[in-house]
Amino acid sequence: MEEFSLAVVGINYPNADKTNRRFELALCAPGEPVRLVLEPNNKHDPAAVAVFSCRDMQIGYLSRERCLWVGSRMRAGEDHQVIFQDVDEHIASVRVRFGGGAPTLPVQRPKAPAPDEDDWLCTDTEGPEWGA
């Protein structure tokens, strides 16, 4: 069995039917099943592998670097399962397991806390009185 995470790119582009990939990603929960679909008739890249949510909405594509390798394994009929892993500002991730069994989510690294709204304002309490 072989298990790994893969980047999902193109998440900011609309689908052909004008549905919003970002909106769909907001509905995806970690561990939720997703589906990989080969697109041999894709005019931009015949090796493209599209990623669809469990609601059958496209959320993006596997990165070009992985399409050839993952696609060849899919065409060879290797058993695989895929789950949604995570999304951030620029990229989403899925977890794939080849060779049987369900993939497991990796331990999540803690995310940096969002800055407080007032953090950008720096006041000098010991400076001179302005306008004096």
XYZ file of N, CA and C in Angstrom:
396
model
N 0.829 -1.175 0.000
C 0.000 0.000 0.000
C 0.880 1.247 0.000
N 0.443 2.234 -0.720
C 1.188 3.474 -0.848
C 0.218 4.636 -0.664
N 0.563 5.557 0.223
C -0.328 6.665 0.545
C 0.446 7.974 0.527
N -0.167 9.032 -0.047
C 0.511 10.311 -0.144
C -0.503 11.431 -0.361
N -0.047 12.656 -0.130
C -0.870 13.847 -0.362
C -0.529 14.440 -1.720
N -1.541 15.003 -2.373
C -1.352 15.624 -3.682
C -1.980 17.013 -3.685
N -1.325 17.942 -4.361
C -1.850 19.300 -4.503
C -2.973 19.312 -5.533
N -3.980 20.115 -5.264
C -5.066 20.366 -6.208
C -4.937 21.824 -6.628
N -4.714 22.040 -7.902
C -4.490 23.392 -8.419
C -5.696 23.858 -9.221
N -5.707 25.134 -9.559
C -6.805 25.683 -10.355
C -8.058 25.929 -9.546
N -7.909 26.060 -8.234
C -9.093 26.183 -7.379
C -9.772 27.545 -7.491
N -9.117 28.521 -8.066
C -9.707 29.854 -8.201
C -10.424 30.070 -9.524
N -10.358 29.092 -10.430
C -11.019 29.214 -11.724
C -12.450 28.690 -11.651
N -13.364 29.283 -12.417
C -14.725 28.739 -12.452
C -14.761 27.472 -13.301
N -15.732 26.631 -13.042
C -15.941 25.444 -13.869
C -16.610 25.857 -15.174
N -16.632 24.958 -16.137
C -17.232 25.252 -17.440
C -18.698 25.657 -17.308
N -19.389 25.098 -16.308
C -20.809 25.439 -16.107
C -20.982 26.673 -15.216
N -19.889 27.391 -14.959
C -19.847 28.625 -14.168
C -20.017 28.400 -12.660
N -19.991 27.145 -12.198
C -20.033 26.910 -10.759
C -18.687 27.306 -10.153
N -18.712 27.630 -8.873
C -17.556 28.183 -8.182
C -16.822 27.102 -7.401
N -15.576 26.842 -7.765
C -14.773 25.817 -7.082
C -14.489 26.204 -5.638
N -14.247 27.467 -5.383
C -13.970 27.924 -4.015
C -15.162 27.683 -3.106
N -16.352 27.930 -3.609
C -17.556 27.689 -2.813
C -17.671 26.209 -2.470
N -17.419 25.359 -3.453
C -17.483 23.917 -3.212
C -16.420 23.485 -2.215
N -15.218 24.032 -2.317
C -14.156 23.688 -1.371
C -14.528 24.075 0.058
N -15.270 25.165 0.212
C -15.697 25.581 1.549
C -16.649 24.551 2.167
N -17.297 23.767 1.331
C -18.216 22.728 1.823
C -17.517 21.404 2.121
N -16.304 21.237 1.603
C -15.575 19.974 1.770
C -14.999 19.858 3.180
N -15.181 18.702 3.777
C -14.650 18.434 5.117
C -13.472 17.468 5.006
N -12.438 17.657 5.825
C -11.321 16.714 5.814
C -11.809 15.280 6.036
N -11.330 14.377 5.194
C -11.716 12.970 5.278
C -12.869 12.590 4.362
N -13.514 13.574 3.762
C -14.629 13.336 2.857
C -14.113 12.713 1.559
N -14.805 11.728 0.995
C -14.314 11.120 -0.249
C -14.357 12.109 -1.413
N -13.351 12.041 -2.269
C -13.317 12.787 -3.521
C -12.971 11.802 -4.634
N -13.110 12.257 -5.861
C -12.929 11.366 -7.004
C -11.972 11.984 -7.996
N -11.074 11.158 -8.546
C -10.162 11.582 -9.601
C -10.708 11.099 -10.934
N -10.667 11.994 -11.936
C -11.206 11.660 -13.260
C -10.164 11.991 -14.323
N -9.796 10.990 -15.122
C -8.881 11.205 -16.249
C -9.583 12.036 -17.317
N -8.860 12.977 -17.942
C -9.430 13.807 -19.002
C -8.580 13.715 -20.270
N -8.609 12.564 -20.960
C -7.776 12.408 -22.158
C -8.151 13.370 -23.288
N -9.364 13.935 -23.255
C -9.792 14.871 -24.298
C -9.614 16.331 -23.880
N -8.906 16.578 -22.803
C -8.662 17.944 -22.343
C -7.782 18.645 -23.380
N -8.258 19.765 -23.932
C -7.531 20.439 -25.019
C -6.214 21.064 -24.564
N -6.071 21.345 -23.262
C -4.841 21.952 -22.760
C -3.807 20.919 -22.340
N -4.301 19.755 -21.872
C -3.381 18.717 -21.382
C -4.095 17.365 -21.382
N -3.784 16.492 -22.341
C -4.452 15.187 -22.398
C -4.123 14.285 -21.216
N -3.127 14.649 -20.414
C -2.792 13.862 -19.224
C -3.497 14.396 -17.975
N -4.353 15.405 -18.123
C -5.000 16.052 -16.981
C -5.825 15.060 -16.153
N -5.786 15.285 -14.842
C -6.598 14.505 -13.904
C -7.410 15.504 -13.081
N -8.724 15.513 -13.287
C -9.615 16.417 -12.573
C -9.970 15.823 -11.208
N -10.290 16.709 -10.260
C -10.669 16.295 -8.912
C -12.094 16.770 -8.660
N -12.965 15.833 -8.231
C -14.378 16.124 -7.976
C -14.727 15.819 -6.527
N -15.552 16.675 -5.949
C -16.011 16.475 -4.570
C -17.028 15.339 -4.514
N -17.430 14.992 -3.301
C -18.441 13.945 -3.148
C -19.812 14.406 -3.644
N -19.975 15.706 -3.886
C -21.206 16.251 -4.455
C -21.109 16.349 -5.974
N -20.060 15.736 -6.541
C -19.818 15.670 -7.982
C -19.591 17.037 -8.615
N -18.947 17.932 -7.866
C -18.578 19.256 -8.366
C -17.058 19.290 -8.502
N -16.568 19.752 -9.649
C -15.124 19.823 -9.830
C -14.536 20.894 -8.911
N -13.430 20.526 -8.228
C -12.744 21.474 -7.348
C -11.361 21.859 -7.874
N -10.913 21.236 -8.958
C -9.626 21.578 -9.551
C -9.012 20.408 -10.288
N -7.674 20.453 -10.408
C -6.902 19.420 -11.089
C -5.695 19.040 -10.240
N -5.204 17.842 -10.433
C -3.924 17.495 -9.835
C -2.852 18.334 -10.532
N -1.788 18.618 -9.824
C -0.710 19.410 -10.420
C -0.114 18.643 -11.604
N 0.398 19.364 -12.566
C 0.958 18.775 -13.792
C 2.035 17.737 -13.480
N 2.835 18.016 -12.455
C 3.926 17.105 -12.106
C 3.420 15.725 -11.706
N 2.223 15.654 -11.174
C 1.687 14.371 -10.695
C 0.704 13.699 -11.652
N 0.168 14.468 -12.601
C -0.842 13.904 -13.513
C -0.346 12.690 -14.288
N 0.841 12.771 -14.853
C 1.344 11.654 -15.657
C 1.499 10.398 -14.815
N 2.084 10.535 -13.641
C 2.346 9.383 -12.765
C 1.050 8.794 -12.207
N 0.202 9.642 -11.612
C -1.052 9.157 -11.026
C -1.976 8.651 -12.128
N -2.066 9.395 -13.238
C -2.918 8.975 -14.349
C -2.515 7.629 -14.926
N -1.210 7.376 -15.036
C -0.761 6.086 -15.573
C -1.156 4.946 -14.636
N -1.114 5.188 -13.353
C -1.514 4.158 -12.388
C -3.027 3.917 -12.450
N -3.773 4.983 -12.636
C -5.225 4.834 -12.773
C -5.569 4.065 -14.048
N -4.906 4.414 -15.166
C -5.163 3.707 -16.440
C -4.769 2.239 -16.356
N -3.787 1.929 -15.527
C -3.361 0.533 -15.348
C -4.344 -0.238 -14.468
N -5.337 0.467 -13.923
C -6.370 -0.199 -13.124
C -6.017 -0.402 -11.664
N -4.999 0.306 -11.170
C -4.635 0.163 -9.756
C -5.772 0.640 -8.868
N -6.056 -0.155 -7.850
C -7.077 0.197 -6.869
C -6.612 1.435 -6.103
N -7.494 2.434 -5.992
C -7.135 3.652 -5.256
C -8.373 4.266 -4.608
N -8.137 4.946 -3.513
C -9.168 5.723 -2.848
C -8.591 7.094 -2.544
N -9.460 8.108 -2.551
C -9.014 9.480 -2.372
C -9.952 10.186 -1.397
N -9.377 10.990 -0.498
C -10.169 11.806 0.416
C -9.682 13.259 0.362
N -10.567 14.162 0.719
C -10.209 15.571 0.819
C -9.350 15.748 2.064
N -8.278 16.538 1.936
C -7.382 16.746 3.068
C -7.527 18.145 3.662
N -7.315 19.191 2.834
C -7.280 20.544 3.381
C -7.316 21.558 2.252
N -7.595 22.799 2.609
C -7.522 23.912 1.662
C -6.992 25.127 2.419
N -6.204 25.932 1.711
C -5.762 27.203 2.280
C -5.981 28.286 1.230
N -5.291 29.376 1.347
C -5.493 30.495 0.429
C -5.288 30.151 -1.041
N -4.259 29.353 -1.335
C -3.848 29.171 -2.719
C -3.983 27.761 -3.270
N -4.126 26.781 -2.409
C -4.067 25.396 -2.884
C -4.902 24.492 -1.979
N -5.401 23.453 -2.565
C -6.107 22.423 -1.796
C -5.261 21.154 -1.848
N -5.547 20.225 -0.956
C -4.816 18.957 -0.923
C -5.794 17.803 -0.795
N -5.451 16.703 -1.454
C -6.189 15.448 -1.289
C -5.203 14.377 -0.851
N -5.727 13.339 -0.241
C -4.900 12.222 0.225
C -5.306 10.998 -0.582
N -4.326 10.331 -1.187
C -4.569 9.186 -2.070
C -3.906 7.953 -1.486
N -4.590 6.825 -1.627
C -3.986 5.548 -1.242
C -4.167 4.579 -2.400
N -3.053 4.062 -2.905
C -3.053 3.015 -3.918
C -2.811 1.687 -3.227
N -3.438 0.633 -3.725
C -3.180 -0.702 -3.216
C -4.174 -1.213 -2.194
N -5.285 -0.546 -2.049
C -6.327 -1.027 -1.139
C -6.374 -0.295 0.183
N -7.561 -0.226 0.727
C -7.762 0.433 2.007
C -8.013 1.918 1.847
N -8.524 2.492 2.921
C -8.844 3.917 2.914
C -7.641 4.745 3.347
N -7.428 5.901 2.717
C -6.347 6.774 3.151
C -6.649 7.370 4.521
N -5.613 7.764 5.213
C -5.762 8.398 6.519
C -5.252 9.834 6.436
N -5.868 10.706 7.199
C -5.427 12.095 7.223
C -4.147 12.217 8.034
N -3.179 12.961 7.542
C -1.967 13.185 8.330
C -2.280 14.114 9.503
N -1.413 14.111 10.488
C -1.573 15.013 11.619
C -1.434 16.438 11.109
N -2.395 17.274 11.442
C -2.371 18.657 10.979
C -1.380 19.484 11.777
N -0.573 20.254 11.058
C 0.317 21.199 11.725
C -0.512 22.381 12.194
N -0.196 22.913 13.366
C -0.958 24.081 13.816
C -0.762 25.256 12.864
N -1.851 25.949 12.596
C -1.772 27.110 11.719
C -1.460 28.346 12.556
N -0.759 29.279 11.953
C -0.429 30.523 12.646
C -1.718 31.275 12.947
N -1.823 31.848 14.133
C -3.044 32.582 14.449
C -3.181 33.807 13.545
N -4.410 34.138 13.237
C -4.660 35.319 12.421
C -4.290 36.555 13.222
N -3.712 37.535 12.576
C -3.338 38.744 13.310
C -4.577 39.475 13.811
N -4.432 40.095 14.970
C -5.503 40.892 15.535
C -5.683 42.126 14.652
N -6.907 42.591 14.494
C -7.174 43.741 13.636
C -6.350 44.955 14.028
N -6.113 45.141 15.312
C -5.415 46.332 15.773
C -3.897 46.166 15.795
N -3.385 44.996 15.394
C -1.935 44.773 15.426
C -1.163 45.692 14.494
N -1.787 46.164 13.434
C -1.084 47.003 12.470
C -0.850 48.407 13.011
N -1.653 48.810 14.001
C -1.536 50.152 14.544
C -0.528 50.151 15.678
N 0.552 50.848 15.483
C 1.593 50.918 16.490
C 1.576 52.318 17.086
N 1.297 52.412 18.351
C 1.277 53.724 18.987
C 2.491 53.873 19.873
N 3.050 55.040 19.839
C 4.219 55.349 20.664
C 3.736 56.110 21.881
N 3.620 55.412 22.988
C 3.089 56.058 24.192
C 4.108 56.963 24.861
N 5.377 56.835 24.514
C 6.396 57.662 25.155
C 6.952 58.728 24.226
N 6.352 58.897 23.052
C 6.844 59.891 22.099
C 6.367 61.287 22.469
N 6.769 62.277 21.667
C 6.382 63.659 21.956
C 4.889 63.860 21.691
N 4.361 64.880 22.311
C 2.965 65.244 22.050
C 2.909 65.855 20.662
N 2.158 65.268 19.739
C 2.098 65.773 18.383
C 1.351 67.101 18.359
N 1.884 68.002 17.619
C 1.282 69.326 17.486
C 1.701 70.276 18.591
N 2.605 69.804 19.438
C 3.025 70.685 20.534
C 4.098 71.633 20.108
